Amino acid sequence: MKIVEINIKMPYEKRGKILKKILSEVRGKIKDIHFLPPTNQGISEIRMEVVEENVQKLLTKLKRIIKDGKITFKILSEA
């Protein structure tokens, strides 16, 4: 198991629909989640820590869901 920090930046107006799909993928695996307010340009940021076995598979699923956003990740720990 790996604990992964995932940062997602996306347009604020599309956040609701995209967030619903993201949470259906990572339900039960979320350790911590933070919703940051939108910037002046209308970009919203979500930071979440997820416990995941196969990180690459999760990232490819998230990239398919988030087309107008940017995803970055960092592996915090491995067990």
JSON list of C-alpha atoms in Angstrom, two decimals:
[
{"chain": "A", "resi": 1, "resn": "MET", "atom": "CA", "xyz": [0.00, 0.00, 0.00]},
{"chain": "A", "resi": 2, "resn": "LYS", "atom": "CA", "xyz": [1.13, 3.51, -0.83]},
{"chain": "A", "resi": 3, "resn": "ILE", "atom": "CA", "xyz": [-0.07, 6.83, 0.50]},
{"chain": "A", "resi": 4, "resn": "VAL", "atom": "CA", "xyz": [-0.20, 9.28, -2.40]},
{"chain": "A", "resi": 5, "resn": "GLU", "atom": "CA", "xyz": [-0.85, 13.02, -2.32]},
{"chain": "A", "resi": 6, "resn": "ILE", "atom": "CA", "xyz": [-2.80, 14.06, -5.42]},
{"chain": "A", "resi": 7, "resn": "ASN", "atom": "CA", "xyz": [-3.17, 17.74, -6.38]},
{"chain": "A", "resi": 8, "resn": "ILE", "atom": "CA", "xyz": [-5.88, 18.50, -8.90]},
{"chain": "A", "resi": 9, "resn": "LYS", "atom": "CA", "xyz": [-6.27, 21.92, -10.51]},
{"chain": "A", "resi": 10, "resn": "MET", "atom": "CA", "xyz": [-9.39, 22.47, -12.60]},
{"chain": "A", "resi": 11, "resn": "PRO", "atom": "CA", "xyz": [-11.81, 25.21, -13.67]},
{"chain": "A", "resi": 12, "resn": "TYR", "atom": "CA", "xyz": [-14.10, 26.15, -10.79]},
{"chain": "A", "resi": 13, "resn": "GLU", "atom": "CA", "xyz": [-17.34, 25.97, -12.78]},
{"chain": "A", "resi": 14, "resn": "LYS", "atom": "CA", "xyz": [-16.72, 22.31, -13.74]},
{"chain": "A", "resi": 15, "resn": "ARG", "atom": "CA", "xyz": [-15.68, 21.22, -10.24]},
{"chain": "A", "resi": 16, "resn": "GLY", "atom": "CA", "xyz": [-19.03, 19.77, -9.16]},
{"chain": "A", "resi": 17, "resn": "LYS", "atom": "CA", "xyz": [-19.51, 17.30, -11.99]},
{"chain": "A", "resi": 18, "resn": "ILE", "atom": "CA", "xyz": [-15.86, 16.24, -12.03]},
{"chain": "A", "resi": 19, "resn": "LEU", "atom": "CA", "xyz": [-15.69, 15.88, -8.25]},
{"chain": "A", "resi": 20, "resn": "LYS", "atom": "CA", "xyz": [-18.63, 13.49, -8.28]},
{"chain": "A", "resi": 21, "resn": "LYS", "atom": "CA", "xyz": [-16.82, 11.19, -10.72]},
{"chain": "A", "resi": 22, "resn": "ILE", "atom": "CA", "xyz": [-13.50, 11.43, -8.83]},
{"chain": "A", "resi": 23, "resn": "LEU", "atom": "CA", "xyz": [-15.08, 10.50, -5.53]},
{"chain": "A", "resi": 24, "resn": "SER", "atom": "CA", "xyz": [-16.76, 7.47, -7.06]},
{"chain": "A", "resi": 25, "resn": "GLU", "atom": "CA", "xyz": [-13.26, 6.24, -8.06]},
{"chain": "A", "resi": 26, "resn": "VAL", "atom": "CA", "xyz": [-11.51, 6.83, -4.72]},
{"chain": "A", "resi": 27, "resn": "ARG", "atom": "CA", "xyz": [-14.37, 6.22, -2.29]},
{"chain": "A", "resi": 28, "resn": "GLY", "atom": "CA", "xyz": [-13.12, 4.47, 0.82]},
{"chain": "A", "resi": 29, "resn": "LYS", "atom": "CA", "xyz": [-9.46, 5.16, -0.01]},
{"chain": "A", "resi": 30, "resn": "ILE", "atom": "CA", "xyz": [-9.31, 8.86, 0.95]},
{"chain": "A", "resi": 31, "resn": "LYS", "atom": "CA", "xyz": [-7.24, 9.59, 4.02]},
{"chain": "A", "resi": 32, "resn": "ASP", "atom": "CA", "xyz": [-7.40, 13.41, 3.92]},
{"chain": "A", "resi": 33, "resn": "ILE", "atom": "CA", "xyz": [-8.90, 15.96, 1.51]},
{"chain": "A", "resi": 34, "resn": "HIS", "atom": "CA", "xyz": [-8.68, 19.77, 1.23]},
{"chain": "A", "resi": 35, "resn": "PHE", "atom": "CA", "xyz": [-10.65, 22.08, -1.05]},
{"chain": "A", "resi": 36, "resn": "LEU", "atom": "CA", "xyz": [-8.83, 25.35, -1.71]},
{"chain": "A", "resi": 37, "resn": "PRO", "atom": "CA", "xyz": [-10.74, 28.46, -2.83]},
{"chain": "A", "resi": 38, "resn": "PRO", "atom": "CA", "xyz": [-10.59, 29.44, -6.50]},
{"chain": "A", "resi": 39, "resn": "THR", "atom": "CA", "xyz": [-7.92, 31.84, -7.73]},
{"chain": "A", "resi": 40, "resn": "ASN", "atom": "CA", "xyz": [-8.60, 35.09, -9.60]},
{"chain": "A", "resi": 41, "resn": "GLN", "atom": "CA", "xyz": [-8.39, 33.14, -12.86]},
{"chain": "A", "resi": 42, "resn": "GLY", "atom": "CA", "xyz": [-11.16, 30.74, -11.71]},
{"chain": "A", "resi": 43, "resn": "ILE", "atom": "CA", "xyz": [-8.90, 27.74, -11.05]},
{"chain": "A", "resi": 44, "resn": "SER", "atom": "CA", "xyz": [-9.90, 25.54, -8.12]},
{"chain": "A", "resi": 45, "resn": "GLU", "atom": "CA", "xyz": [-7.47, 23.19, -6.35]},
{"chain": "A", "resi": 46, "resn": "ILE", "atom": "CA", "xyz": [-8.17, 19.94, -4.52]},
{"chain": "A", "resi": 47, "resn": "ARG", "atom": "CA", "xyz": [-5.51, 18.17, -2.47]},
{"chain": "A", "resi": 48, "resn": "MET", "atom": "CA", "xyz": [-6.15, 14.67, -1.27]},
{"chain": "A", "resi": 49, "resn": "GLU", "atom": "CA", "xyz": [-4.21, 11.88, 0.33]},
{"chain": "A", "resi": 50, "resn": "VAL", "atom": "CA", "xyz": [-5.24, 8.48, -0.94]},
{"chain": "A", "resi": 51, "resn": "VAL", "atom": "CA", "xyz": [-4.23, 4.98, 0.18]},
{"chain": "A", "resi": 52, "resn": "GLU", "atom": "CA", "xyz": [-3.76, 3.01, -3.05]},
{"chain": "A", "resi": 53, "resn": "GLU", "atom": "CA", "xyz": [-2.09, -0.19, -4.17]},
{"chain": "A", "resi": 54, "resn": "ASN", "atom": "CA", "xyz": [-1.83, 0.54, -7.91]},
{"chain": "A", "resi": 55, "resn": "VAL", "atom": "CA", "xyz": [-1.05, 4.27, -8.27]},
{"chain": "A", "resi": 56, "resn": "GLN", "atom": "CA", "xyz": [-0.56, 4.26, -12.06]},
{"chain": "A", "resi": 57, "resn": "LYS", "atom": "CA", "xyz": [-3.98, 2.72, -12.64]},
{"chain": "A", "resi": 58, "resn": "LEU", "atom": "CA", "xyz": [-5.62, 5.35, -10.41]},
{"chain": "A", "resi": 59, "resn": "LEU", "atom": "CA", "xyz": [-3.82, 8.19, -12.19]},
{"chain": "A", "resi": 60, "resn": "THR", "atom": "CA", "xyz": [-4.88, 7.00, -15.64]},
{"chain": "A", "resi": 61, "resn": "LYS", "atom": "CA", "xyz": [-8.50, 6.82, -14.48]},
{"chain": "A", "resi": 62, "resn": "LEU", "atom": "CA", "xyz": [-8.30, 10.33, -13.03]},
{"chain": "A", "resi": 63, "resn": "LYS", "atom": "CA", "xyz": [-6.69, 11.71, -16.21]},
{"chain": "A", "resi": 64, "resn": "ARG", "atom": "CA", "xyz": [-9.60, 10.32, -18.24]},
{"chain": "A", "resi": 65, "resn": "ILE", "atom": "CA", "xyz": [-12.08, 12.08, -15.94]},
{"chain": "A", "resi": 66, "resn": "ILE", "atom": "CA", "xyz": [-10.23, 15.42, -15.72]},
{"chain": "A", "resi": 67, "resn": "LYS", "atom": "CA", "xyz": [-9.69, 16.67, -19.24]},
{"chain": "A", "resi": 68, "resn": "ASP", "atom": "CA", "xyz": [-9.48, 20.44, -18.60]},
{"chain": "A", "resi": 69, "resn": "GLY", "atom": "CA", "xyz": [-7.36, 20.20, -15.47]},
{"chain": "A", "resi": 70, "resn": "LYS", "atom": "CA", "xyz": [-3.91, 19.31, -14.27]},
{"chain": "A", "resi": 71, "resn": "ILE", "atom": "CA", "xyz": [-2.96, 16.43, -11.95]},
{"chain": "A", "resi": 72, "resn": "THR", "atom": "CA", "xyz": [0.26, 16.19, -9.97]},
{"chain": "A", "resi": 73, "resn": "PHE", "atom": "CA", "xyz": [1.11, 13.54, -7.41]},
{"chain": "A", "resi": 74, "resn": "LYS", "atom": "CA", "xyz": [3.69, 12.72, -4.81]},
{"chain": "A", "resi": 75, "resn": "ILE", "atom": "CA", "xyz": [4.18, 9.37, -3.05]},
{"chain": "A", "resi": 76, "resn": "LEU", "atom": "CA", "xyz": [4.34, 10.10, 0.67]},
{"chain": "A", "resi": 77, "resn": "SER", "atom": "CA", "xyz": [5.01, 6.61, 2.01]},
{"chain": "A", "resi": 78, "resn": "GLU", "atom": "CA", "xyz": [5.16, 2.99, 0.99]},
{"chain": "A", "resi": 79, "resn": "ALA", "atom": "CA", "xyz": [4.22, 0.06, 3.17]}
]
